[in-house]
């Protein structure tokens, strides 16, 4: 895996160094409160930049009509399962990265053990295979075990996994959309917002799993949206960023997973839900079409009987 960032502008290189420093500082602070000697031995083994900033082709147009800015996507690899726990070890790092004045580019990261990543590579998960192929190592602990060589899925395995994921996630997404509309009609707007959030989350999961056989364990639809848009840039148009109002409405939907259920201060109107629901329906159609195209492509790759 390459480790140079020469393809990035100096400002982006400095930002990524700042990101890495914050991750280590916040992880070290979290480790001070580890509850057992084993947990205190938790280590960051690797930090890998993947996605558009690793491959090239990132977009940095926050002040144009498009209003789009690619996110930094990072894979953090740790040495034991106990320190994967996000709420304990990574929540403060995420918050610091979000609010640090020296970092203008949004940062997303996933955390896995080395065993998890190597097992995924052994099973041919495209997501991790692509990270190994295109990623940039921002940090690699000296002497740590390397990633294994990715083993591609057989055509039969690839088709079976894509069909399985589509048949599981797409019906759930459609059902969440239906229930959200029903809740709007019943004027139970909090439930409508939460169910619409679930629909968008499930649609992103569907696309990611059909295309890469992986989706991170998160309810953060902004992160899921970013990963999905890297796979299909045509999805960027689903959620406009042109105006402050466009961005506010998506953030309102993002907050619905927690606040619509638990905060008495969360409010959303029927008109706002109608706009968000229309965008979610567009997303459903695009994900449905993309998933069918992927499955058809995998079927075409199947060996013919002789």
PDB file of C-alpha atoms in Angstrom:
ATOM      1  CA  UNK A   1       0.000   0.000   0.000  1.00  0.00           C
ATOM      2  CA  UNK A   2       1.327   3.403  -0.919  1.00  0.00           C
ATOM      3  CA  UNK A   3       1.894   6.034   1.762  1.00  0.00           C
ATOM      4  CA  UNK A   4       2.532   9.243  -0.188  1.00  0.00           C
ATOM      5  CA  UNK A   5       0.062  12.110  -0.441  1.00  0.00           C
ATOM      6  CA  UNK A   6       1.832  13.954  -3.243  1.00  0.00           C
ATOM      7  CA  UNK A   7      -1.318  13.845  -5.375  1.00  0.00           C
ATOM      8  CA  UNK A   8      -3.120  16.086  -2.856  1.00  0.00           C
ATOM      9  CA  UNK A   9      -2.727  19.862  -2.469  1.00  0.00           C
ATOM     10  CA  UNK A  10      -0.526  20.956   0.471  1.00  0.00           C
ATOM     11  CA  UNK A  11      -3.588  22.228   2.367  1.00  0.00           C
ATOM     12  CA  UNK A  12      -5.250  18.814   2.198  1.00  0.00           C
ATOM     13  CA  UNK A  13      -2.023  17.131   3.313  1.00  0.00           C
ATOM     14  CA  UNK A  14      -1.852  19.413   6.346  1.00  0.00           C
ATOM     15  CA  UNK A  15      -5.497  18.709   7.165  1.00  0.00           C
ATOM     16  CA  UNK A  16      -4.912  14.960   7.058  1.00  0.00           C
ATOM     17  CA  UNK A  17      -1.923  15.297   9.360  1.00  0.00           C
ATOM     18  CA  UNK A  18      -4.111  17.277  11.756  1.00  0.00           C
ATOM     19  CA  UNK A  19      -6.816  14.577  11.494  1.00  0.00           C
ATOM     20  CA  UNK A  20      -4.276  11.867  12.327  1.00  0.00           C
ATOM     21  CA  UNK A  21      -2.931  13.830  15.293  1.00  0.00           C
ATOM     22  CA  UNK A  22      -6.429  14.313  16.706  1.00  0.00           C
ATOM     23  CA  UNK A  23      -7.302  10.638  16.322  1.00  0.00           C
ATOM     24  CA  UNK A  24      -4.210   9.577  18.258  1.00  0.00           C
ATOM     25  CA  UNK A  25      -4.651  12.235  20.941  1.00  0.00           C
ATOM     26  CA  UNK A  26      -8.317  11.468  21.536  1.00  0.00           C
ATOM     27  CA  UNK A  27      -7.728   7.713  21.510  1.00  0.00           C
ATOM     28  CA  UNK A  28      -4.905   8.096  24.047  1.00  0.00           C
ATOM     29  CA  UNK A  29      -7.193  10.165  26.254  1.00  0.00           C
ATOM     30  CA  UNK A  30      -9.957   7.547  26.026  1.00  0.00           C
ATOM     31  CA  UNK A  31      -7.483   4.794  26.925  1.00  0.00           C
ATOM     32  CA  UNK A  32      -6.713   6.526  30.220  1.00  0.00           C
ATOM     33  CA  UNK A  33     -10.190   5.502  31.356  1.00  0.00           C
ATOM     34  CA  UNK A  34      -9.968   1.878  30.161  1.00  0.00           C
ATOM     35  CA  UNK A  35     -11.513  -0.430  32.733  1.00  0.00           C
ATOM     36  CA  UNK A  36      -9.154  -3.420  32.496  1.00  0.00           C
ATOM     37  CA  UNK A  37      -5.462  -4.159  31.823  1.00  0.00           C
ATOM     38  CA  UNK A  38      -6.382  -5.856  28.549  1.00  0.00           C
ATOM     39  CA  UNK A  39      -8.264  -2.828  27.288  1.00  0.00           C
ATOM     40  CA  UNK A  40      -5.345  -0.615  28.297  1.00  0.00           C
ATOM     41  CA  UNK A  41      -3.269  -2.557  25.744  1.00  0.00           C
ATOM     42  CA  UNK A  42      -5.464  -1.290  22.921  1.00  0.00           C
ATOM     43  CA  UNK A  43      -3.481   0.119  20.017  1.00  0.00           C
ATOM     44  CA  UNK A  44      -4.057   1.807  16.702  1.00  0.00           C
ATOM     45  CA  UNK A  45      -2.250  -0.366  14.172  1.00  0.00           C
ATOM     46  CA  UNK A  46      -3.057   1.409  10.922  1.00  0.00           C
ATOM     47  CA  UNK A  47      -4.893   4.434   9.562  1.00  0.00           C
ATOM     48  CA  UNK A  48      -5.777   4.229   5.878  1.00  0.00           C
ATOM     49  CA  UNK A  49      -7.220   6.972   3.685  1.00  0.00           C
ATOM     50  CA  UNK A  50      -9.631   5.551   1.129  1.00  0.00           C
ATOM     51  CA  UNK A  51     -12.251   6.878  -1.265  1.00  0.00           C
ATOM     52  CA  UNK A  52     -11.955   9.878  -3.570  1.00  0.00           C
ATOM     53  CA  UNK A  53      -9.022  11.543  -1.798  1.00  0.00           C
ATOM     54  CA  UNK A  54      -7.015   8.334  -2.078  1.00  0.00           C
ATOM     55  CA  UNK A  55      -7.952   7.518  -5.669  1.00  0.00           C
ATOM     56  CA  UNK A  56      -8.059  11.090  -6.978  1.00  0.00           C
ATOM     57  CA  UNK A  57     -11.179  12.687  -8.375  1.00  0.00           C
ATOM     58  CA  UNK A  58     -12.355  14.346  -5.172  1.00  0.00           C
ATOM     59  CA  UNK A  59     -14.632  17.373  -5.413  1.00  0.00           C
ATOM     60  CA  UNK A  60     -13.988  20.563  -3.470  1.00  0.00           C
ATOM     61  CA  UNK A  61     -16.692  23.012  -4.557  1.00  0.00           C
ATOM     62  CA  UNK A  62     -18.426  24.143  -1.351  1.00  0.00           C
ATOM     63  CA  UNK A  63     -18.848  27.700  -2.584  1.00  0.00           C
ATOM     64  CA  UNK A  64     -20.162  26.939  -6.063  1.00  0.00           C
ATOM     65  CA  UNK A  65     -23.715  26.298  -7.215  1.00  0.00           C
ATOM     66  CA  UNK A  66     -23.145  22.578  -6.677  1.00  0.00           C
ATOM     67  CA  UNK A  67     -22.127  23.202  -3.093  1.00  0.00           C
ATOM     68  CA  UNK A  68     -20.421  19.802  -2.902  1.00  0.00           C
ATOM     69  CA  UNK A  69     -17.345  18.886  -0.883  1.00  0.00           C
ATOM     70  CA  UNK A  70     -15.965  15.344  -0.816  1.00  0.00           C
ATOM     71  CA  UNK A  71     -15.346  13.862   2.632  1.00  0.00           C
ATOM     72  CA  UNK A  72     -12.165  12.286   3.926  1.00  0.00           C
ATOM     73  CA  UNK A  73     -12.846   8.567   4.480  1.00  0.00           C
ATOM     74  CA  UNK A  74     -10.587   6.687   6.884  1.00  0.00           C
ATOM     75  CA  UNK A  75     -10.221   3.084   7.997  1.00  0.00           C
ATOM     76  CA  UNK A  76      -8.780   2.817  11.506  1.00  0.00           C
ATOM     77  CA  UNK A  77      -7.392  -0.629  12.307  1.00  0.00           C
ATOM     78  CA  UNK A  78      -6.952  -1.605  15.961  1.00  0.00           C
ATOM     79  CA  UNK A  79      -5.483  -4.618  17.708  1.00  0.00           C
ATOM     80  CA  UNK A  80      -8.461  -5.818  19.754  1.00  0.00           C
ATOM     81  CA  UNK A  81     -12.239  -5.876  19.608  1.00  0.00           C
ATOM     82  CA  UNK A  82     -12.723  -4.055  22.912  1.00  0.00           C
ATOM     83  CA  UNK A  83     -11.457  -0.756  21.496  1.00  0.00           C
ATOM     84  CA  UNK A  84     -13.705  -0.858  18.443  1.00  0.00           C
ATOM     85  CA  UNK A  85     -16.576   0.394  20.628  1.00  0.00           C
ATOM     86  CA  UNK A  86     -17.454   3.772  19.174  1.00  0.00           C
ATOM     87  CA  UNK A  87     -19.265   5.319  22.128  1.00  0.00           C
ATOM     88  CA  UNK A  88     -16.348   4.634  24.475  1.00  0.00           C
ATOM     89  CA  UNK A  89     -13.258   5.212  22.372  1.00  0.00           C
ATOM     90  CA  UNK A  90     -14.167   7.259  19.298  1.00  0.00           C
ATOM     91  CA  UNK A  91     -17.109   9.531  20.045  1.00  0.00           C
ATOM     92  CA  UNK A  92     -14.956  12.416  21.288  1.00  0.00           C
ATOM     93  CA  UNK A  93     -12.589  12.049  18.340  1.00  0.00           C
ATOM     94  CA  UNK A  94     -15.507  12.356  15.919  1.00  0.00           C
ATOM     95  CA  UNK A  95     -16.784  15.435  17.743  1.00  0.00           C
ATOM     96  CA  UNK A  96     -13.339  17.054  17.790  1.00  0.00           C
ATOM     97  CA  UNK A  97     -12.838  16.414  14.059  1.00  0.00           C
ATOM     98  CA  UNK A  98     -16.224  17.965  13.355  1.00  0.00           C
ATOM     99  CA  UNK A  99     -15.498  21.185  15.235  1.00  0.00           C
ATOM    100  CA  UNK A 100     -11.742  21.677  14.847  1.00  0.00           C
ATOM    101  CA  UNK A 101     -11.079  25.038  13.177  1.00  0.00           C
ATOM    102  CA  UNK A 102      -8.080  23.641  11.298  1.00  0.00           C
ATOM    103  CA  UNK A 103     -10.118  21.015   9.438  1.00  0.00           C
ATOM    104  CA  UNK A 104     -12.468  22.324   6.762  1.00  0.00           C
ATOM    105  CA  UNK A 105     -13.141  18.994   5.058  1.00  0.00           C
ATOM    106  CA  UNK A 106     -15.688  16.627   6.666  1.00  0.00           C
ATOM    107  CA  UNK A 107     -14.134  13.467   8.106  1.00  0.00           C
ATOM    108  CA  UNK A 108     -15.723  10.011   8.255  1.00  0.00           C
ATOM    109  CA  UNK A 109     -14.059   6.969   9.720  1.00  0.00           C
ATOM    110  CA  UNK A 110     -14.737   3.327  10.429  1.00  0.00           C
ATOM    111  CA  UNK A 111     -12.951   1.210  13.037  1.00  0.00           C
ATOM    112  CA  UNK A 112     -12.202  -2.506  12.703  1.00  0.00           C
ATOM    113  CA  UNK A 113      -9.734  -4.976  14.149  1.00  0.00           C
ATOM    114  CA  UNK A 114      -6.994  -6.334  11.917  1.00  0.00           C
ATOM    115  CA  UNK A 115      -8.610  -9.761  12.140  1.00  0.00           C
ATOM    116  CA  UNK A 116     -11.925  -8.345  10.908  1.00  0.00           C
ATOM    117  CA  UNK A 117     -10.291  -6.699   7.918  1.00  0.00           C
ATOM    118  CA  UNK A 118      -8.217  -9.745   7.012  1.00  0.00           C
ATOM    119  CA  UNK A 119     -11.241 -12.023   7.352  1.00  0.00           C
ATOM    120  CA  UNK A 120     -13.173  -9.696   5.039  1.00  0.00           C
ATOM    121  CA  UNK A 121     -10.318  -9.791   2.529  1.00  0.00           C
ATOM    122  CA  UNK A 122     -10.267 -13.580   2.722  1.00  0.00           C
ATOM    123  CA  UNK A 123     -14.003 -13.638   1.923  1.00  0.00           C
ATOM    124  CA  UNK A 124     -13.576 -11.326  -1.034  1.00  0.00           C
ATOM    125  CA  UNK A 125     -15.421  -8.266   0.282  1.00  0.00           C
ATOM    126  CA  UNK A 126     -14.961  -5.686  -2.470  1.00  0.00           C
ATOM    127  CA  UNK A 127     -15.085  -2.775  -0.046  1.00  0.00           C
ATOM    128  CA  UNK A 128     -11.929  -3.785   1.803  1.00  0.00           C
ATOM    129  CA  UNK A 129     -10.254  -5.140  -1.324  1.00  0.00           C
ATOM    130  CA  UNK A 130     -10.639  -1.724  -2.938  1.00  0.00           C
ATOM    131  CA  UNK A 131      -9.198  -0.048   0.160  1.00  0.00           C
ATOM    132  CA  UNK A 132      -6.116  -2.250  -0.036  1.00  0.00           C
ATOM    133  CA  UNK A 133      -5.785  -1.598  -3.777  1.00  0.00           C
ATOM    134  CA  UNK A 134      -6.388   2.173  -3.788  1.00  0.00           C
ATOM    135  CA  UNK A 135      -5.866   3.317  -0.196  1.00  0.00           C
ATOM    136  CA  UNK A 136      -3.063   5.427   1.245  1.00  0.00           C
ATOM    137  CA  UNK A 137      -1.474   4.468   4.565  1.00  0.00           C
ATOM    138  CA  UNK A 138      -1.433   7.540   6.804  1.00  0.00           C
ATOM    139  CA  UNK A 139      -0.027   5.449   9.651  1.00  0.00           C
ATOM    140  CA  UNK A 140       1.288   1.902   9.925  1.00  0.00           C
ATOM    141  CA  UNK A 141       2.641   0.740  13.284  1.00  0.00           C
ATOM    142  CA  UNK A 142       6.141  -0.607  12.797  1.00  0.00           C
ATOM    143  CA  UNK A 143       6.149  -4.384  13.095  1.00  0.00           C
ATOM    144  CA  UNK A 144       2.375  -4.766  12.902  1.00  0.00           C
ATOM    145  CA  UNK A 145       0.945  -7.619  10.860  1.00  0.00           C
ATOM    146  CA  UNK A 146       0.254  -6.611   7.267  1.00  0.00           C
ATOM    147  CA  UNK A 147      -3.042  -7.007   5.469  1.00  0.00           C
ATOM    148  CA  UNK A 148      -3.423 -10.296   3.647  1.00  0.00           C
ATOM    149  CA  UNK A 149      -3.693 -10.461  -0.115  1.00  0.00           C
ATOM    150  CA  UNK A 150      -7.374 -10.061  -1.049  1.00  0.00           C
ATOM    151  CA  UNK A 151      -9.091 -13.199  -2.300  1.00  0.00           C
ATOM    152  CA  UNK A 152     -11.775 -12.382  -4.872  1.00  0.00           C
ATOM    153  CA  UNK A 153     -15.215 -13.928  -4.600  1.00  0.00           C
ATOM    154  CA  UNK A 154     -16.197 -16.497  -7.164  1.00  0.00           C
ATOM    155  CA  UNK A 155     -18.847 -15.326  -9.661  1.00  0.00           C
ATOM    156  CA  UNK A 156     -21.365 -17.568  -7.903  1.00  0.00           C
ATOM    157  CA  UNK A 157     -20.547 -16.100  -4.481  1.00  0.00           C
ATOM    158  CA  UNK A 158     -20.692 -12.524  -5.762  1.00  0.00           C
ATOM    159  CA  UNK A 159     -24.098 -13.022  -7.361  1.00  0.00           C
ATOM    160  CA  UNK A 160     -25.523 -14.841  -4.345  1.00  0.00           C
ATOM    161  CA  UNK A 161     -24.412 -12.142  -1.887  1.00  0.00           C
ATOM    162  CA  UNK A 162     -25.719  -9.282  -4.051  1.00  0.00           C
ATOM    163  CA  UNK A 163     -29.119 -10.943  -4.498  1.00  0.00           C
ATOM    164  CA  UNK A 164     -29.333 -11.751  -0.796  1.00  0.00           C
ATOM    165  CA  UNK A 165     -28.628  -8.164   0.238  1.00  0.00           C
ATOM    166  CA  UNK A 166     -31.068  -6.697  -2.282  1.00  0.00           C
ATOM    167  CA  UNK A 167     -33.880  -9.067  -1.295  1.00  0.00           C
ATOM    168  CA  UNK A 168     -33.344  -8.250   2.384  1.00  0.00           C
ATOM    169  CA  UNK A 169     -32.898  -4.466   2.320  1.00  0.00           C
ATOM    170  CA  UNK A 170     -35.066  -3.179  -0.510  1.00  0.00           C
ATOM    171  CA  UNK A 171     -38.404  -4.500   0.863  1.00  0.00           C
ATOM    172  CA  UNK A 172     -37.550  -3.034   4.280  1.00  0.00           C
ATOM    173  CA  UNK A 173     -36.760   0.341   2.710  1.00  0.00           C
ATOM    174  CA  UNK A 174     -40.027   0.345   0.754  1.00  0.00           C
ATOM    175  CA  UNK A 175     -41.955  -0.538   3.904  1.00  0.00           C
ATOM    176  CA  UNK A 176     -40.316   2.268   5.886  1.00  0.00           C
ATOM    177  CA  UNK A 177     -41.261   4.737   3.138  1.00  0.00           C
ATOM    178  CA  UNK A 178     -44.866   3.529   3.241  1.00  0.00           C
ATOM    179  CA  UNK A 179     -45.081   3.763   7.024  1.00  0.00           C
ATOM    180  CA  UNK A 180     -43.575   7.250   6.955  1.00  0.00           C
ATOM    181  CA  UNK A 181     -46.255   8.433   4.508  1.00  0.00           C
ATOM    182  CA  UNK A 182     -48.955   6.823   6.642  1.00  0.00           C
ATOM    183  CA  UNK A 183     -47.599   8.634   9.702  1.00  0.00           C
ATOM    184  CA  UNK A 184     -47.717  11.984   7.890  1.00  0.00           C
ATOM    185  CA  UNK A 185     -51.353  11.347   7.008  1.00  0.00           C
ATOM    186  CA  UNK A 186     -52.040  10.456  10.647  1.00  0.00           C
ATOM    187  CA  UNK A 187     -50.210  13.634  11.757  1.00  0.00           C
ATOM    188  CA  UNK A 188     -47.705  11.624  13.819  1.00  0.00           C
ATOM    189  CA  UNK A 189     -44.820  13.610  12.412  1.00  0.00           C
ATOM    190  CA  UNK A 190     -42.113  12.402  14.777  1.00  0.00           C
ATOM    191  CA  UNK A 191     -42.706   8.813  13.733  1.00  0.00           C
ATOM    192  CA  UNK A 192     -42.812   9.903  10.106  1.00  0.00           C
ATOM    193  CA  UNK A 193     -39.377  11.507  10.443  1.00  0.00           C
ATOM    194  CA  UNK A 194     -37.850   8.501  12.185  1.00  0.00           C
ATOM    195  CA  UNK A 195     -39.298   6.071   9.638  1.00  0.00           C
ATOM    196  CA  UNK A 196     -38.074   8.227   6.767  1.00  0.00           C
ATOM    197  CA  UNK A 197     -34.610   8.202   8.303  1.00  0.00           C
ATOM    198  CA  UNK A 198     -34.813   4.415   8.442  1.00  0.00           C
ATOM    199  CA  UNK A 199     -35.841   4.272   4.791  1.00  0.00           C
ATOM    200  CA  UNK A 200     -32.826   6.340   3.707  1.00  0.00           C
ATOM    201  CA  UNK A 201     -30.484   4.340   5.932  1.00  0.00           C
ATOM    202  CA  UNK A 202     -31.791   1.080   4.487  1.00  0.00           C
ATOM    203  CA  UNK A 203     -31.507   2.310   0.902  1.00  0.00           C
ATOM    204  CA  UNK A 204     -27.881   3.280   1.477  1.00  0.00           C
ATOM    205  CA  UNK A 205     -27.218  -0.086   3.105  1.00  0.00           C
ATOM    206  CA  UNK A 206     -28.809  -1.819   0.136  1.00  0.00           C
ATOM    207  CA  UNK A 207     -26.608  -0.032  -2.371  1.00  0.00           C
ATOM    208  CA  UNK A 208     -23.402  -0.463  -0.390  1.00  0.00           C
ATOM    209  CA  UNK A 209     -23.993  -4.149   0.275  1.00  0.00           C
ATOM    210  CA  UNK A 210     -25.057  -5.010  -3.262  1.00  0.00           C
ATOM    211  CA  UNK A 211     -22.065  -3.175  -4.704  1.00  0.00           C
ATOM    212  CA  UNK A 212     -19.344  -3.933  -2.122  1.00  0.00           C
ATOM    213  CA  UNK A 213     -20.722  -6.592   0.260  1.00  0.00           C
ATOM    214  CA  UNK A 214     -20.079  -4.181   3.153  1.00  0.00           C
ATOM    215  CA  UNK A 215     -21.840  -1.385   4.985  1.00  0.00           C
ATOM    216  CA  UNK A 216     -20.562   0.209   8.202  1.00  0.00           C
ATOM    217  CA  UNK A 217     -22.490  -0.288  11.424  1.00  0.00           C
ATOM    218  CA  UNK A 218     -23.785   3.251  11.738  1.00  0.00           C
ATOM    219  CA  UNK A 219     -27.059   5.156  11.726  1.00  0.00           C
ATOM    220  CA  UNK A 220     -25.303   8.275  10.430  1.00  0.00           C
ATOM    221  CA  UNK A 221     -27.022   8.767   7.081  1.00  0.00           C
ATOM    222  CA  UNK A 222     -24.619  11.562   6.173  1.00  0.00           C
ATOM    223  CA  UNK A 223     -21.740   9.092   6.293  1.00  0.00           C
ATOM    224  CA  UNK A 224     -23.741   6.425   4.459  1.00  0.00           C
ATOM    225  CA  UNK A 225     -24.745   9.012   1.858  1.00  0.00           C
ATOM    226  CA  UNK A 226     -21.094   9.925   1.282  1.00  0.00           C
ATOM    227  CA  UNK A 227     -20.091   6.284   0.751  1.00  0.00           C
ATOM    228  CA  UNK A 228     -23.026   5.684  -1.581  1.00  0.00           C
ATOM    229  CA  UNK A 229     -22.213   8.799  -3.615  1.00  0.00           C
ATOM    230  CA  UNK A 230     -18.664   7.581  -4.124  1.00  0.00           C
ATOM    231  CA  UNK A 231     -20.059   4.435  -5.718  1.00  0.00           C
ATOM    232  CA  UNK A 232     -22.594   6.331  -7.837  1.00  0.00           C
ATOM    233  CA  UNK A 233     -21.932  10.081  -8.203  1.00  0.00           C
ATOM    234  CA  UNK A 234     -25.371  10.373  -9.796  1.00  0.00           C
ATOM    235  CA  UNK A 235     -26.784  10.135  -6.271  1.00  0.00           C
ATOM    236  CA  UNK A 236     -25.287  13.515  -5.358  1.00  0.00           C
ATOM    237  CA  UNK A 237     -28.203  15.231  -7.071  1.00  0.00           C
ATOM    238  CA  UNK A 238     -30.718  13.461  -4.820  1.00  0.00           C
ATOM    239  CA  UNK A 239     -29.839  15.680  -1.853  1.00  0.00           C
ATOM    240  CA  UNK A 240     -29.173  19.254  -3.046  1.00  0.00           C
ATOM    241  CA  UNK A 241     -26.581  21.293  -1.169  1.00  0.00           C
ATOM    242  CA  UNK A 242     -27.185  24.493  -3.115  1.00  0.00           C
ATOM    243  CA  UNK A 243     -28.873  26.422  -0.315  1.00  0.00           C
ATOM    244  CA  UNK A 244     -28.725  26.601   3.446  1.00  0.00           C
ATOM    245  CA  UNK A 245     -32.329  25.366   3.501  1.00  0.00           C
ATOM    246  CA  UNK A 246     -31.439  22.241   1.505  1.00  0.00           C
ATOM    247  CA  UNK A 247     -28.672  21.432   3.944  1.00  0.00           C
ATOM    248  CA  UNK A 248     -30.846  22.192   6.980  1.00  0.00           C
ATOM    249  CA  UNK A 249     -33.532  19.762   5.839  1.00  0.00           C
ATOM    250  CA  UNK A 250     -31.087  16.903   5.402  1.00  0.00           C
ATOM    251  CA  UNK A 251     -29.615  17.607   8.836  1.00  0.00           C
ATOM    252  CA  UNK A 252     -33.152  17.548  10.242  1.00  0.00           C
ATOM    253  CA  UNK A 253     -33.598  14.076   8.773  1.00  0.00           C
ATOM    254  CA  UNK A 254     -30.192  12.971  10.046  1.00  0.00           C
ATOM    255  CA  UNK A 255     -31.140  14.036  13.584  1.00  0.00           C
ATOM    256  CA  UNK A 256     -34.419  12.130  13.429  1.00  0.00           C
ATOM    257  CA  UNK A 257     -32.837   8.800  14.368  1.00  0.00           C
ATOM    258  CA  UNK A 258     -32.360   9.991  17.957  1.00  0.00           C
ATOM    259  CA  UNK A 259     -34.166  13.295  18.413  1.00  0.00           C
ATOM    260  CA  UNK A 260     -37.481  12.356  16.794  1.00  0.00           C
ATOM    261  CA  UNK A 261     -37.816   9.609  19.376  1.00  0.00           C
ATOM    262  CA  UNK A 262     -36.316  11.142  22.480  1.00  0.00           C
ATOM    263  CA  UNK A 263     -36.186  14.957  22.334  1.00  0.00           C
ATOM    264  CA  UNK A 264     -39.255  17.031  23.099  1.00  0.00           C
ATOM    265  CA  UNK A 265     -37.554  19.903  21.249  1.00  0.00           C
ATOM    266  CA  UNK A 266     -37.418  18.114  17.895  1.00  0.00           C
ATOM    267  CA  UNK A 267     -39.921  19.568  15.460  1.00  0.00           C
ATOM    268  CA  UNK A 268     -40.625  18.889  11.810  1.00  0.00           C
ATOM    269  CA  UNK A 269     -43.519  19.963   9.599  1.00  0.00           C
ATOM    270  CA  UNK A 270     -45.627  18.034   7.127  1.00  0.00           C
ATOM    271  CA  UNK A 271     -44.241  20.195   4.310  1.00  0.00           C
ATOM    272  CA  UNK A 272     -40.678  19.420   5.321  1.00  0.00           C
ATOM    273  CA  UNK A 273     -41.490  15.719   5.443  1.00  0.00           C
ATOM    274  CA  UNK A 274     -43.113  15.916   2.025  1.00  0.00           C
ATOM    275  CA  UNK A 275     -39.939  17.411   0.521  1.00  0.00           C
ATOM    276  CA  UNK A 276     -37.687  14.893   2.274  1.00  0.00           C
ATOM    277  CA  UNK A 277     -39.992  12.030   1.328  1.00  0.00           C
ATOM    278  CA  UNK A 278     -39.888  13.030  -2.333  1.00  0.00           C
ATOM    279  CA  UNK A 279     -36.097  13.008  -2.269  1.00  0.00           C
ATOM    280  CA  UNK A 280     -36.124   9.599  -0.570  1.00  0.00           C
ATOM    281  CA  UNK A 281     -38.408   8.238  -3.301  1.00  0.00           C
ATOM    282  CA  UNK A 282     -35.956   9.445  -5.937  1.00  0.00           C
ATOM    283  CA  UNK A 283     -33.189   7.715  -3.987  1.00  0.00           C
ATOM    284  CA  UNK A 284     -35.226   4.506  -3.891  1.00  0.00           C
ATOM    285  CA  UNK A 285     -35.683   4.516  -7.640  1.00  0.00           C
ATOM    286  CA  UNK A 286     -31.995   5.108  -8.313  1.00  0.00           C
ATOM    287  CA  UNK A 287     -30.836   2.483  -5.818  1.00  0.00           C
ATOM    288  CA  UNK A 288     -33.334  -0.004  -7.206  1.00  0.00           C
ATOM    289  CA  UNK A 289     -32.115   0.559 -10.766  1.00  0.00           C
ATOM    290  CA  UNK A 290     -28.443   0.465  -9.761  1.00  0.00           C
ATOM    291  CA  UNK A 291     -28.940  -2.750  -7.776  1.00  0.00           C
ATOM    292  CA  UNK A 292     -30.717  -4.477 -10.662  1.00  0.00           C
ATOM    293  CA  UNK A 293     -27.954  -3.373 -13.033  1.00  0.00           C
ATOM    294  CA  UNK A 294     -25.291  -4.760 -10.689  1.00  0.00           C
ATOM    295  CA  UNK A 295     -27.105  -8.079 -10.315  1.00  0.00           C
ATOM    296  CA  UNK A 296     -27.587  -8.330 -14.092  1.00  0.00           C
ATOM    297  CA  UNK A 297     -23.876  -7.661 -14.580  1.00  0.00           C
ATOM    298  CA  UNK A 298     -22.986 -10.390 -12.090  1.00  0.00           C
ATOM    299  CA  UNK A 299     -25.314 -12.795 -13.860  1.00  0.00           C
ATOM    300  CA  UNK A 300     -23.594 -12.003 -17.149  1.00  0.00           C
ATOM    301  CA  UNK A 301     -20.240 -12.846 -15.527  1.00  0.00           C
ATOM    302  CA  UNK A 302     -21.435 -16.295 -14.524  1.00  0.00           C
ATOM    303  CA  UNK A 303     -19.547 -19.099 -16.313  1.00  0.00           C
ATOM    304  CA  UNK A 304     -21.612 -20.800 -18.984  1.00  0.00           C
ATOM    305  CA  UNK A 305     -22.229 -24.517 -18.727  1.00  0.00           C
ATOM    306  CA  UNK A 306     -20.331 -26.662 -21.216  1.00  0.00           C
TER     307      UNK A 306
END
